[in-house]
mmCIF file with all atom_site columns, C-alpha atoms in Angstrom:
data_model
loop_
_atom_site.group_PDB
_atom_site.id
_atom_site.type_symbol
_atom_site.label_atom_id
_atom_site.label_alt_id
_atom_site.label_comp_id
_atom_site.label_asym_id
_atom_site.label_entity_id
_atom_site.label_seq_id
_atom_site.pdbx_PDB_ins_code
_atom_site.Cartn_x
_atom_site.Cartn_y
_atom_site.Cartn_z
_atom_site.occupancy
_atom_site.B_iso_or_equiv
_atom_site.pdbx_formal_charge
_atom_site.auth_seq_id
_atom_site.auth_comp_id
_atom_site.auth_asym_id
_atom_site.auth_atom_id
_atom_site.pdbx_PDB_model_num
ATOM 1   C CA . MET Q 1 1   ? 0.000   0.000   0.000   1.00 42.00 ? 1   MET Q CA 1
ATOM 2   C CA . CYS Q 1 2   ? 1.130   3.516   -0.606  1.00 47.00 ? 2   CYS Q CA 1
ATOM 3   C CA . THR Q 1 3   ? 2.265   5.825   2.161   1.00 54.00 ? 3   THR Q CA 1
ATOM 4   C CA . GLY Q 1 4   ? -0.514  7.414   4.171   1.00 64.00 ? 4   GLY Q CA 1
ATOM 5   C CA . GLY Q 1 5   ? -3.299  5.094   3.128   1.00 85.00 ? 5   GLY Q CA 1
ATOM 6   C CA . LEU Q 1 6   ? -5.726  7.855   2.120   1.00 89.00 ? 6   LEU Q CA 1
ATOM 7   C CA . VAL Q 1 7   ? -7.974  7.623   -0.935  1.00 91.00 ? 7   VAL Q CA 1
ATOM 8   C CA . GLY Q 1 8   ? -6.910  10.525  -3.128  1.00 91.00 ? 8   GLY Q CA 1
ATOM 9   C CA . TRP Q 1 9   ? -4.705  11.866  -5.881  1.00 91.00 ? 9   TRP Q CA 1
ATOM 10  C CA . GLY Q 1 10  ? -2.107  14.560  -6.252  1.00 92.00 ? 10  GLY Q CA 1
ATOM 11  C CA . ASP Q 1 11  ? 0.375   16.202  -8.578  1.00 93.00 ? 11  ASP Q CA 1
ATOM 12  C CA . ASN Q 1 12  ? 3.674   14.372  -7.989  1.00 90.00 ? 12  ASN Q CA 1
ATOM 13  C CA . ASN Q 1 13  ? 2.429   13.172  -4.606  1.00 89.00 ? 13  ASN Q CA 1
ATOM 14  C CA . ARG Q 1 14  ? 3.845   9.718   -3.898  1.00 88.00 ? 14  ARG Q CA 1
ATOM 15  C CA . ALA Q 1 15  ? 1.907   9.528   -0.630  1.00 87.00 ? 15  ALA Q CA 1
ATOM 16  C CA . LEU Q 1 16  ? -1.378  8.937   -2.464  1.00 90.00 ? 16  LEU Q CA 1
ATOM 17  C CA . PRO Q 1 17  ? -2.567  5.946   -4.493  1.00 91.00 ? 17  PRO Q CA 1
ATOM 18  C CA . VAL Q 1 18  ? -3.011  8.003   -7.681  1.00 92.00 ? 18  VAL Q CA 1
ATOM 19  C CA . ARG Q 1 19  ? -0.276  10.397  -8.754  1.00 93.00 ? 19  ARG Q CA 1
ATOM 20  C CA . ARG Q 1 20  ? -0.344  12.762  -11.708 1.00 94.00 ? 20  ARG Q CA 1
ATOM 21  C CA . VAL Q 1 21  ? 3.246   13.111  -12.904 1.00 95.00 ? 21  VAL Q CA 1
ATOM 22  C CA . THR Q 1 22  ? 2.412   15.244  -15.958 1.00 94.00 ? 22  THR Q CA 1
ATOM 23  C CA . LYS Q 1 23  ? -0.811  16.110  -17.773 1.00 90.00 ? 23  LYS Q CA 1
ATOM 24  C CA . ASN Q 1 24  ? -1.074  12.726  -19.494 1.00 91.00 ? 24  ASN Q CA 1
ATOM 25  C CA . TYR Q 1 25  ? 1.148   10.579  -17.266 1.00 94.00 ? 25  TYR Q CA 1
ATOM 26  C CA . TRP Q 1 26  ? -0.534  9.034   -14.242 1.00 92.00 ? 26  TRP Q CA 1
ATOM 27  C CA . GLU Q 1 27  ? 0.625   6.356   -11.792 1.00 93.00 ? 27  GLU Q CA 1
ATOM 28  C CA . ILE Q 1 28  ? -1.752  4.107   -9.885  1.00 91.00 ? 28  ILE Q CA 1
ATOM 29  C CA . CYS Q 1 29  ? -0.148  2.397   -6.894  1.00 88.00 ? 29  CYS Q CA 1
ATOM 30  C CA . VAL Q 1 30  ? -2.785  0.316   -5.124  1.00 84.00 ? 30  VAL Q CA 1
ATOM 31  C CA . ASN Q 1 31  ? -1.975  -3.115  -6.496  1.00 80.00 ? 31  ASN Q CA 1
ATOM 32  C CA . ASP Q 1 32  ? 0.418   -5.576  -4.922  1.00 78.00 ? 32  ASP Q CA 1
ATOM 33  C CA . ALA Q 1 33  ? 2.038   -8.882  -5.812  1.00 79.00 ? 33  ALA Q CA 1
ATOM 34  C CA . THR Q 1 34  ? -1.108  -10.840 -4.924  1.00 79.00 ? 34  THR Q CA 1
ATOM 35  C CA . SER Q 1 35  ? -3.459  -8.801  -7.108  1.00 84.00 ? 35  SER Q CA 1
ATOM 36  C CA . ASN Q 1 36  ? -4.663  -9.879  -10.537 1.00 87.00 ? 36  ASN Q CA 1
ATOM 37  C CA . SER Q 1 37  ? -3.014  -7.384  -12.869 1.00 88.00 ? 37  SER Q CA 1
ATOM 38  C CA . TYR Q 1 38  ? -5.489  -8.128  -15.677 1.00 91.00 ? 38  TYR Q CA 1
ATOM 39  C CA . ALA Q 1 39  ? -8.449  -7.345  -13.414 1.00 90.00 ? 39  ALA Q CA 1
ATOM 40  C CA . MET Q 1 40  ? -6.666  -4.199  -12.219 1.00 90.00 ? 40  MET Q CA 1
ATOM 41  C CA . VAL Q 1 41  ? -6.174  -2.957  -15.786 1.00 92.00 ? 41  VAL Q CA 1
ATOM 42  C CA . ALA Q 1 42  ? -9.773  -3.840  -16.692 1.00 92.00 ? 42  ALA Q CA 1
ATOM 43  C CA . ALA Q 1 43  ? -11.052 -1.931  -13.650 1.00 90.00 ? 43  ALA Q CA 1
ATOM 44  C CA . ILE Q 1 44  ? -8.885  1.096   -14.476 1.00 90.00 ? 44  ILE Q CA 1
ATOM 45  C CA . ILE Q 1 45  ? -10.132 1.125   -18.066 1.00 92.00 ? 45  ILE Q CA 1
ATOM 46  C CA . GLY Q 1 46  ? -13.685 0.643   -16.811 1.00 90.00 ? 46  GLY Q CA 1
ATOM 47  C CA . ALA Q 1 47  ? -13.267 3.513   -14.381 1.00 86.00 ? 47  ALA Q CA 1
ATOM 48  C CA . THR Q 1 48  ? -12.201 5.811   -17.196 1.00 87.00 ? 48  THR Q CA 1
ATOM 49  C CA . LEU Q 1 49  ? -15.158 4.762   -19.350 1.00 88.00 ? 49  LEU Q CA 1
ATOM 50  C CA . ASP Q 1 50  ? -17.735 4.913   -16.542 1.00 80.00 ? 50  ASP Q CA 1
ATOM 51  C CA . ALA Q 1 51  ? -16.224 7.612   -14.382 1.00 75.00 ? 51  ALA Q CA 1
ATOM 52  C CA . LYS Q 1 52  ? -17.732 8.807   -11.141 1.00 79.00 ? 52  LYS Q CA 1
ATOM 53  C CA . PRO Q 1 53  ? -17.705 12.501  -10.245 1.00 83.00 ? 53  PRO Q CA 1
ATOM 54  C CA . LEU Q 1 54  ? -14.371 13.517  -8.713  1.00 84.00 ? 54  LEU Q CA 1
ATOM 55  C CA . THR Q 1 55  ? -14.977 14.608  -5.129  1.00 87.00 ? 55  THR Q CA 1
ATOM 56  C CA . VAL Q 1 56  ? -11.370 14.647  -3.939  1.00 90.00 ? 56  VAL Q CA 1
ATOM 57  C CA . GLY Q 1 57  ? -9.173  17.664  -4.588  1.00 90.00 ? 57  GLY Q CA 1
ATOM 58  C CA . ASN Q 1 58  ? -5.615  17.703  -5.897  1.00 90.00 ? 58  ASN Q CA 1
ATOM 59  C CA . ALA Q 1 59  ? -3.302  17.096  -2.952  1.00 90.00 ? 59  ALA Q CA 1
ATOM 60  C CA . ALA Q 1 60  ? -0.020  18.394  -4.340  1.00 86.00 ? 60  ALA Q CA 1
ATOM 61  C CA . GLU Q 1 61  ? 1.648   18.433  -0.901  1.00 85.00 ? 61  GLU Q CA 1
ATOM 62  C CA . PHE Q 1 62  ? 2.503   15.464  1.287   1.00 84.00 ? 62  PHE Q CA 1
ATOM 63  C CA . THR Q 1 63  ? -0.742  14.690  3.129   1.00 82.00 ? 63  THR Q CA 1
ATOM 64  C CA . LEU Q 1 64  ? 0.785   15.170  6.586   1.00 81.00 ? 64  LEU Q CA 1
ATOM 65  C CA . MET Q 1 65  ? 1.441   18.812  5.662   1.00 84.00 ? 65  MET Q CA 1
ATOM 66  C CA . TYR Q 1 66  ? -2.301  19.523  5.550   1.00 88.00 ? 66  TYR Q CA 1
ATOM 67  C CA . SER Q 1 67  ? -4.305  20.248  8.676   1.00 89.00 ? 67  SER Q CA 1
ATOM 68  C CA . ASP Q 1 68  ? -7.317  18.096  9.492   1.00 90.00 ? 68  ASP Q CA 1
ATOM 69  C CA . GLU Q 1 69  ? -9.554  20.926  8.294   1.00 93.00 ? 69  GLU Q CA 1
ATOM 70  C CA . GLU Q 1 70  ? -7.684  21.210  4.979   1.00 91.00 ? 70  GLU Q CA 1
ATOM 71  C CA . ARG Q 1 71  ? -7.881  17.447  4.401   1.00 90.00 ? 71  ARG Q CA 1
ATOM 72  C CA . GLU Q 1 72  ? -11.606 17.536  5.166   1.00 92.00 ? 72  GLU Q CA 1
ATOM 73  C CA . LYS Q 1 73  ? -12.155 20.426  2.739   1.00 92.00 ? 73  LYS Q CA 1
ATOM 74  C CA . MET Q 1 74  ? -10.235 18.574  -0.005  1.00 91.00 ? 74  MET Q CA 1
ATOM 75  C CA . GLY Q 1 75  ? -12.168 15.353  0.575   1.00 91.00 ? 75  GLY Q CA 1
ATOM 76  C CA . LEU Q 1 76  ? -9.124  13.453  1.858   1.00 91.00 ? 76  LEU Q CA 1
ATOM 77  C CA . THR Q 1 77  ? -11.056 11.662  4.581   1.00 90.00 ? 77  THR Q CA 1
ATOM 78  C CA . LYS Q 1 78  ? -11.433 8.073   3.419   1.00 91.00 ? 78  LYS Q CA 1
ATOM 79  C CA . LEU Q 1 79  ? -8.791  5.443   4.140   1.00 90.00 ? 79  LEU Q CA 1
ATOM 80  C CA . LEU Q 1 80  ? -7.882  2.623   1.793   1.00 91.00 ? 80  LEU Q CA 1
ATOM 81  C CA . PRO Q 1 81  ? -8.963  -0.781  3.130   1.00 92.00 ? 81  PRO Q CA 1
ATOM 82  C CA . THR Q 1 82  ? -6.266  -2.426  5.231   1.00 89.00 ? 82  THR Q CA 1
ATOM 83  C CA . SER Q 1 83  ? -7.546  -5.998  5.100   1.00 90.00 ? 83  SER Q CA 1
ATOM 84  C CA . LEU Q 1 84  ? -9.051  -8.339  2.553   1.00 91.00 ? 84  LEU Q CA 1
ATOM 85  C CA . GLU Q 1 85  ? -12.300 -8.321  4.511   1.00 94.00 ? 85  GLU Q CA 1
ATOM 86  C CA . ALA Q 1 86  ? -12.479 -4.510  4.388   1.00 95.00 ? 86  ALA Q CA 1
ATOM 87  C CA . ALA Q 1 87  ? -11.640 -4.491  0.666   1.00 93.00 ? 87  ALA Q CA 1
ATOM 88  C CA . LEU Q 1 88  ? -14.420 -6.972  -0.082  1.00 96.00 ? 88  LEU Q CA 1
ATOM 89  C CA . LYS Q 1 89  ? -16.853 -4.805  1.897   1.00 97.00 ? 89  LYS Q CA 1
ATOM 90  C CA . GLU Q 1 90  ? -15.854 -1.809  -0.261  1.00 95.00 ? 90  GLU Q CA 1
ATOM 91  C CA . LEU Q 1 91  ? -16.461 -3.888  -3.390  1.00 95.00 ? 91  LEU Q CA 1
ATOM 92  C CA . GLU Q 1 92  ? -19.866 -5.012  -2.129  1.00 97.00 ? 92  GLU Q CA 1
ATOM 93  C CA . ASP Q 1 93  ? -20.795 -1.427  -1.223  1.00 96.00 ? 93  ASP Q CA 1
ATOM 94  C CA . ASP Q 1 94  ? -20.111 -0.418  -4.832  1.00 93.00 ? 94  ASP Q CA 1
ATOM 95  C CA . ARG Q 1 95  ? -21.505 -3.590  -6.369  1.00 96.00 ? 95  ARG Q CA 1
ATOM 96  C CA . ALA Q 1 96  ? -23.705 -1.986  -9.042  1.00 94.00 ? 96  ALA Q CA 1
ATOM 97  C CA . TRP Q 1 97  ? -20.751 -0.092  -10.496 1.00 92.00 ? 97  TRP Q CA 1
ATOM 98  C CA . ALA Q 1 98  ? -18.409 -3.099  -10.269 1.00 93.00 ? 98  ALA Q CA 1
ATOM 99  C CA . ASP Q 1 99  ? -20.956 -5.382  -11.970 1.00 95.00 ? 99  ASP Q CA 1
ATOM 100 C CA . GLY Q 1 100 ? -21.316 -2.850  -14.765 1.00 91.00 ? 100 GLY Q CA 1
ATOM 101 C CA . VAL Q 1 101 ? -17.567 -2.506  -15.287 1.00 90.00 ? 101 VAL Q CA 1
ATOM 102 C CA . LEU Q 1 102 ? -16.263 -6.049  -14.765 1.00 92.00 ? 102 LEU Q CA 1
ATOM 103 C CA . GLY Q 1 103 ? -19.475 -8.072  -15.098 1.00 94.00 ? 103 GLY Q CA 1
ATOM 104 C CA . GLN Q 1 104 ? -21.672 -9.669  -12.472 1.00 97.00 ? 104 GLN Q CA 1
ATOM 105 C CA . GLY Q 1 105 ? -20.303 -13.158 -13.163 1.00 98.00 ? 105 GLY Q CA 1
ATOM 106 C CA . TYR Q 1 106 ? -16.714 -12.077 -12.556 1.00 96.00 ? 106 TYR Q CA 1
ATOM 107 C CA . ILE Q 1 107 ? -17.607 -10.188 -9.360  1.00 97.00 ? 107 ILE Q CA 1
ATOM 108 C CA . ASP Q 1 108 ? -19.624 -13.162 -8.030  1.00 98.00 ? 108 ASP Q CA 1
ATOM 109 C CA . TRP Q 1 109 ? -16.689 -15.490 -8.744  1.00 97.00 ? 109 TRP Q CA 1
ATOM 110 C CA . PHE Q 1 110 ? -14.133 -13.103 -7.250  1.00 96.00 ? 110 PHE Q CA 1
ATOM 111 C CA . LEU Q 1 111 ? -16.106 -12.584 -4.020  1.00 97.00 ? 111 LEU Q CA 1
ATOM 112 C CA . ALA Q 1 112 ? -16.626 -16.348 -3.604  1.00 98.00 ? 112 ALA Q CA 1
ATOM 113 C CA . LEU Q 1 113 ? -12.929 -17.025 -4.245  1.00 95.00 ? 113 LEU Q CA 1
ATOM 114 C CA . LYS Q 1 114 ? -11.712 -14.408 -1.764  1.00 95.00 ? 114 LYS Q CA 1
ATOM 115 C CA . ARG Q 1 115 ? -14.203 -15.490 0.925   1.00 96.00 ? 115 ARG Q CA 1
ATOM 116 C CA . ALA Q 1 116 ? -12.975 -19.076 0.536   1.00 96.00 ? 116 ALA Q CA 1
ATOM 117 C CA . GLU Q 1 117 ? -9.387  -17.810 0.763   1.00 92.00 ? 117 GLU Q CA 1
ATOM 118 C CA . MET Q 1 118 ? -10.194 -15.908 3.976   1.00 93.00 ? 118 MET Q CA 1
ATOM 119 C CA . SER Q 1 119 ? -11.854 -19.006 5.428   1.00 95.00 ? 119 SER Q CA 1
ATOM 120 C CA . THR Q 1 120 ? -8.852  -21.184 4.595   1.00 93.00 ? 120 THR Q CA 1
ATOM 121 C CA . VAL Q 1 121 ? -6.143  -18.883 5.931   1.00 92.00 ? 121 VAL Q CA 1
ATOM 122 C CA . SER Q 1 122 ? -8.107  -17.945 9.059   1.00 92.00 ? 122 SER Q CA 1
ATOM 123 C CA . LYS Q 1 123 ? -7.632  -21.535 10.255  1.00 95.00 ? 123 LYS Q CA 1
ATOM 124 C CA . MET Q 1 124 ? -3.845  -21.342 9.870   1.00 95.00 ? 124 MET Q CA 1
ATOM 125 C CA . GLY Q 1 125 ? -1.248  -20.132 12.298  1.00 96.00 ? 125 GLY Q CA 1
ATOM 126 C CA . THR Q 1 126 ? 0.954   -17.192 11.367  1.00 95.00 ? 126 THR Q CA 1
ATOM 127 C CA . LYS Q 1 127 ? 3.886   -19.276 10.117  1.00 96.00 ? 127 LYS Q CA 1
ATOM 128 C CA . GLU Q 1 128 ? 1.674   -21.671 8.150   1.00 96.00 ? 128 GLU Q CA 1
ATOM 129 C CA . ARG Q 1 129 ? -0.247  -18.757 6.596   1.00 92.00 ? 129 ARG Q CA 1
ATOM 130 C CA . ARG Q 1 130 ? 3.002   -17.032 5.601   1.00 92.00 ? 130 ARG Q CA 1
ATOM 131 C CA . LEU Q 1 131 ? 4.385   -20.198 3.991   1.00 93.00 ? 131 LEU Q CA 1
ATOM 132 C CA . HIS Q 1 132 ? 1.072   -20.796 2.227   1.00 90.00 ? 132 HIS Q CA 1
ATOM 133 C CA . MET Q 1 133 ? 1.072   -17.297 0.724   1.00 86.00 ? 133 MET Q CA 1
ATOM 134 C CA . LEU Q 1 134 ? 4.756   -17.527 -0.252  1.00 89.00 ? 134 LEU Q CA 1
ATOM 135 C CA . SER Q 1 135 ? 4.099   -20.807 -2.073  1.00 89.00 ? 135 SER Q CA 1
ATOM 136 C CA . PHE Q 1 136 ? 2.389   -18.821 -4.843  1.00 83.00 ? 136 PHE Q CA 1
ATOM 137 C CA . PHE Q 1 137 ? 5.606   -16.977 -5.749  1.00 82.00 ? 137 PHE Q CA 1
#
């Protein structure tokens, strides 16, 4: 996850998940080694084709430089999910949009897969879970 963990974007701001480097050069830094890069690209393309209104302002400064009031005014109030469970809740909360962009069948499959994954790893100890996850690399 990117530094700070806030949902937002900014000009040359590496502390946010979306960074505008130049007018037509953007970086998106919310994926990790366990994510499906094809689904990520499909979602990014889908987001550009079925865009939601932008409610977060350009945070050109490092987010810790802003006061709480400034962050509130800019819309920098929402945190990125910090667990798989929280991420799935976010997906379910935005289900209509996700179904429209990636397809209901894919979202149904993905949610079932990740819930099964959570069920499996929740029964493991820390060392066993770590070795299980590392076995995929």
